[in-house]
Amino acid sequence: MEILQHLFDGFLIAFQPLNIGLVVLGVIVGLFIGAMPGLGSVNGVAILVPMTFLVPPTSAIIFLAAIYYGAMYGGAISSIMLGIPGASTAVATTFDGRPLALKGLADKALVAAAVASFFGGTLSVILFTGFAPPLAAVALSFGDQEIFALMLLAFATFVGLSGDDIPKTIFSIAIGLVLSTVGFDIISGEPRLVLFEISGFLSQINFLVLAIGIYGIGEMLWTIEVSRGNSMMSKAVITVDRMLANMKEVMGTWKIATTSSLLGYFVGILPAAGATPGSLMAYGVAKMTHKNGENFGKGEVAGVVAPEAANNAASTGSMLPMLTLGIPGSPTTAILLGAMVIWGITPGPTLFIDEPELVWGLTASLYVANFFALLANIFLIPVFLWVLRMPFTILAPVIFALSIIGGYAATQRLHDVWLMLVFGVVGYLLRKLDYPLAPAVLAIVLGPIAEQKLRQSLIISDGDLTTFVTRPISGTITVIAIFLILMPVFKMIRDRLRRGTDSAA
Amino acid sequence: MYVSRRMLLGCAVVAGLGAALSTVASTAAQAWEPKKPVEFVIMAGQGGGADKMARLLQTVIEKNGWASKPLTPINKPGGSGAEALIHLNGKASSDPDHTIMVTLNSFYTTPLRQPNLKVDIATFTPIARMAEDTFLLWVHKDSGIKNVDDFVAKAKAAGSDWIMAGTGKLQEDQLLTDFLNAAYDLEMKYVPYKGGGAVAKQLAGQHANSTVNNPSEQEGFYKSGDTVPLAAFTTERINIFPDAPTFKELGKDFVYLMQRSVVGAPGMSDEAASYYQALFQKVFESPEWQDYRNKRALQGAFMSGDELKAYWMTERENHRQMLEKMGAL
């Protein structure tokens, strides 16, 4: 009950006029930053850090956290409306959000994104309130082997899906993995795959460049071909009845939302991962467990709910190691950490005792930020839909321009703009050939983490692969992952057996 | 007010006449201002010592409104800083006046190890040495190790199963590990990670047996009592860790410090260099930076211009010898 008392004190802080004003402002700013392709919470928080010196540290962190939060909601908007991921964390939202919009169901996707974000955000704040210190200990107990096993599981969810063409999925993952090795290798300190000796390839390919290329440019080309100049953008409308029906349908996905939130939260807690891998993994798991799994990627509400619940949960999750261990769980929290150091606050295991006002004020403000972001999103839906009613002849150049800006904004290198255009064209061709592209995006995000953790584990174990199965946590996860990878084989055998018995009968 | 400030600045400069002249020069060149946001490259990953420091420098500047254009921090941790060095080198021909970098000792080791990068740090523009950071040997409290003798005994018994986590390949942490291995006849296994934050976590989670983190990287875990500093690689004991002796006291004459400097792209114009030098001198003297230096027990006086370049050349030679001894060149 001590916790409830702390939380109550926190709400008193969060409801101070200055703080509540900052939450509202932060959420709105974050929403817009998140919705702009290429700009994500990292950029928003980094740009606004200096402004926080005008207010006390508690208000400052509340403001920055509200931006972080708002951006998580906002990222979904351009993913759904334009098919360009608004932020790295919203890449998985395009997988189903975009097809829904094309079917004229953008309102449904937007409601799903907002409600799922709220759900994921709130559930994770509750977990944060109740179990921050013990969860921090769990995060610490994850070593290299465990994180590698987790990455393996993420890949497995994408391979072991029924419905998709498995060789093509593996091919797509392979492309992503190869691209993810471009640049410098941390472990040997040597450059790798400097393609055509172009110096731009000396550093890693930013995965947002790949995602914007595939989903922005590639999608635009695809739509142009399919529509042949018709202004075929959806006639999405919104009425109160439709809104209620949407709500009802979204509520039906609460199971997916819960598992995704928990998964996202957990991945967010682990240092080195963050909200982007969290949302991709949640998408994979949802696709595998949902009864309409084979419809994922074609416009399934659950396919929007899963990544959106997960990325909000992960963003709260990634604050946990930052506050309790002083280790950022995501790039954005790294910046928050830097800001706290300057305010004279030392994040770490003793923070909860040293700075209760800051910790509980922040926690309470997250509840408020979630609630406000949900309201803002729902009420802005008519505005977003208006964008969709524009003819595609206007929308296509807008998407093109936003993609170019987004590709440049992510890294500020012209090299990446060219790369993005190439990815766009290649992505379009692969799509025509029916290759799933989401696995490539997954691979370029998770590949570098998986590779480093694999090699670090093997250095520690002297190259002994059994290190992954002899440790209890990594062993369990590895076995599940292997089972998932083999699932299509089991299915084939089962089908064959059944056919055998059928013909015998 | 203006005059006395200038005089104060002059007094604070350690190097005497040469530096005083450069202060005068910088006054004359105040006219130069950045024309766009300045890229503030960080030669290491997020959450490590270099990263935290860079973000502190950035915020001190922005908080006090000392720069007309913002500094935008970019992490380029790839290849032990090679990614960052190449990035700066590339700016020499395109836009040398709007890229500066926070650098560490990989500034020496990476170009030495990878001559194919075609990076010569003698061509880089010396802006400011803001501090020298210290290193300590750390273990987890549950290991029961209380001093270097315990450490040596346990590490010797474990042989190559003893894991030392560190940042990057063949840079600071590995040099120190190698020193310890040689000095105490150990066979510790070195595992490279992306940044000091990740390394600190490996020790706190007991996935590694020891580390050679900077104080700022272990501060949180030290405060909570999870990790213990055994000894420092400094000349004098570090005041915030009074119980940790120096290796010198223990009879090993080895001191190793890490520069925390700001460097400009090669080919930076003199006007721009003076601008950044004056800017970072202001930051150096700010109460925020001095406070940070005290809290983190940072050492090393302010250095700039030719003096800084001379320091780089000496340090590069020292590192060349260390790497040669390891057979890494």
Coordinates of C-alpha atoms in Angstrom, one line a residue, chain B residues 128-283:
Chain B
A128 CA 39.9 21.7 -26.5
R129 CA 40.8 19.1 -23.9
M130 CA 38.1 19.3 -21.4
A131 CA 39.4 16.6 -19.0
E132 CA 41.1 13.4 -18.5
D133 CA 39.0 10.6 -17.2
T134 CA 40.2 7.9 -14.9
F135 CA 40.0 4.1 -15.0
L136 CA 39.5 1.7 -12.1
L137 CA 39.4 -2.0 -11.8
W138 CA 35.8 -3.1 -10.8
V139 CA 34.3 -6.4 -9.5
H140 CA 30.9 -7.3 -8.3
K141 CA 30.4 -7.3 -4.5
D142 CA 29.0 -10.9 -4.5
S143 CA 32.4 -12.1 -5.8
G144 CA 33.7 -11.4 -2.2
I145 CA 36.8 -9.8 -3.7
K146 CA 38.1 -7.0 -1.4
N147 CA 41.4 -6.0 -2.9
V148 CA 43.8 -6.6 -5.8
D149 CA 45.4 -9.6 -4.1
D150 CA 42.1 -11.4 -3.8
F151 CA 41.4 -10.5 -7.4
V152 CA 44.7 -11.9 -8.7
A153 CA 44.2 -15.1 -6.7
K154 CA 40.7 -15.7 -8.1
A155 CA 41.4 -14.6 -11.6
K156 CA 44.5 -16.8 -11.7
A157 CA 42.5 -19.8 -10.5
A158 CA 39.8 -19.2 -13.1
G159 CA 42.3 -18.9 -16.0
S160 CA 40.7 -18.1 -19.3
D161 CA 37.2 -18.5 -17.8
W162 CA 37.7 -15.1 -16.1
I163 CA 35.7 -12.7 -18.2
M164 CA 36.7 -9.1 -18.5
A165 CA 34.1 -7.0 -20.4
G166 CA 35.2 -3.8 -22.1
T167 CA 34.4 -1.3 -24.8
G168 CA 35.5 -2.1 -28.3
K169 CA 38.4 -4.0 -29.8
L170 CA 42.0 -3.2 -29.1
Q171 CA 41.2 0.1 -27.4
E172 CA 41.5 1.5 -23.9
D173 CA 39.8 -1.3 -22.0
Q174 CA 41.7 -4.0 -23.8
L175 CA 45.0 -2.2 -23.3
L176 CA 44.3 -2.1 -19.5
T177 CA 43.2 -5.8 -19.6
D178 CA 46.4 -6.6 -21.4
F179 CA 48.4 -4.7 -18.8
L180 CA 46.8 -6.6 -16.0
N181 CA 47.3 -9.9 -17.7
A182 CA 51.0 -9.2 -18.2
A183 CA 51.6 -7.6 -14.8
Y184 CA 49.9 -10.3 -12.7
D185 CA 50.4 -13.3 -15.0
L186 CA 46.7 -13.8 -15.7
E187 CA 44.8 -15.1 -18.7
M188 CA 41.6 -13.1 -18.5
K189 CA 39.4 -13.3 -21.5
Y190 CA 38.4 -10.0 -23.0
V191 CA 34.9 -9.6 -24.5
P192 CA 34.2 -6.4 -26.5
Y193 CA 30.9 -4.5 -26.1
K194 CA 29.5 -1.5 -27.8
G195 CA 29.8 1.1 -24.9
G196 CA 30.6 1.7 -21.3
G197 CA 27.0 1.5 -20.3
A198 CA 26.6 -2.0 -21.7
V199 CA 29.9 -3.0 -20.0
A200 CA 28.8 -1.7 -16.6
K201 CA 25.5 -3.7 -17.0
Q202 CA 27.5 -6.9 -17.8
L203 CA 29.2 -6.6 -14.4
A204 CA 26.1 -5.6 -12.4
G205 CA 24.3 -8.6 -13.8
Q206 CA 27.4 -10.8 -13.1
H207 CA 27.8 -11.8 -16.7
A208 CA 31.4 -10.6 -16.5
N209 CA 33.8 -11.0 -13.6
S210 CA 35.5 -7.7 -13.9
T211 CA 35.6 -4.4 -15.8
V212 CA 37.8 -1.4 -16.1
N213 CA 35.0 1.2 -16.3
N214 CA 35.3 5.0 -15.8
P215 CA 33.8 6.2 -12.5
S216 CA 30.8 7.8 -14.3
E217 CA 29.9 4.5 -15.9
Q218 CA 29.8 2.5 -12.6
E219 CA 28.5 5.4 -10.4
G220 CA 25.0 4.1 -10.1
F221 CA 26.0 0.6 -9.2
Y222 CA 28.7 1.7 -6.9
K223 CA 26.3 3.9 -5.0
S224 CA 23.9 1.1 -4.5
G225 CA 26.8 -1.1 -3.3
D226 CA 26.6 -3.6 -6.2
T227 CA 30.1 -3.1 -7.5
V228 CA 33.4 -2.4 -5.8
P229 CA 36.4 -0.5 -7.2
L230 CA 39.6 -2.3 -6.4
A231 CA 42.4 0.0 -7.7
A232 CA 42.9 3.0 -9.9
F233 CA 45.1 3.5 -12.9
T234 CA 46.0 7.0 -11.8
T235 CA 49.0 8.8 -10.2
E236 CA 47.1 9.7 -7.1
R237 CA 44.1 8.1 -5.4
I238 CA 40.8 9.3 -6.8
N239 CA 39.1 11.4 -4.1
I240 CA 35.6 9.9 -4.5
F241 CA 37.1 6.4 -4.0
P242 CA 39.5 6.9 -1.2
D243 CA 39.7 3.2 -0.4
A244 CA 41.0 2.2 -3.8
P245 CA 44.8 2.3 -4.0
T246 CA 46.6 3.2 -7.2
F247 CA 48.4 0.5 -9.1
K248 CA 51.5 2.6 -8.5
E249 CA 51.1 2.1 -4.7
L250 CA 50.8 -1.6 -5.4
G251 CA 54.2 -1.5 -7.1
K252 CA 53.1 -1.5 -10.7
D253 CA 54.2 1.7 -12.3
F254 CA 51.3 2.1 -14.7
V255 CA 49.2 5.2 -15.2
Y256 CA 46.5 5.4 -17.9
L257 CA 44.1 8.2 -18.4
M258 CA 41.5 8.9 -21.1
Q259 CA 41.3 12.2 -22.8
R260 CA 37.9 13.9 -23.1
S261 CA 38.6 16.3 -25.8
V262 CA 36.8 18.1 -28.6
V263 CA 38.3 17.9 -32.0
G264 CA 37.3 19.7 -35.3
A265 CA 37.3 18.3 -38.8
P266 CA 40.6 18.5 -40.7
G267 CA 40.9 21.7 -42.8
M268 CA 38.7 23.8 -40.5
S269 CA 39.2 27.5 -41.1
D270 CA 41.2 29.4 -38.4
E271 CA 38.2 31.6 -37.8
A272 CA 35.9 28.6 -37.1
A273 CA 38.6 27.0 -34.9
S274 CA 39.0 30.1 -32.8
Y275 CA 35.2 30.2 -32.4
Y276 CA 35.0 26.7 -31.1
Q277 CA 38.1 27.1 -28.9
A278 CA 36.6 30.1 -27.2
L279 CA 33.2 28.4 -26.9
F280 CA 34.6 25.3 -25.2
Q281 CA 36.9 27.4 -23.0
K282 CA 33.7 29.1 -21.7
V283 CA 32.2 25.7 -21.2

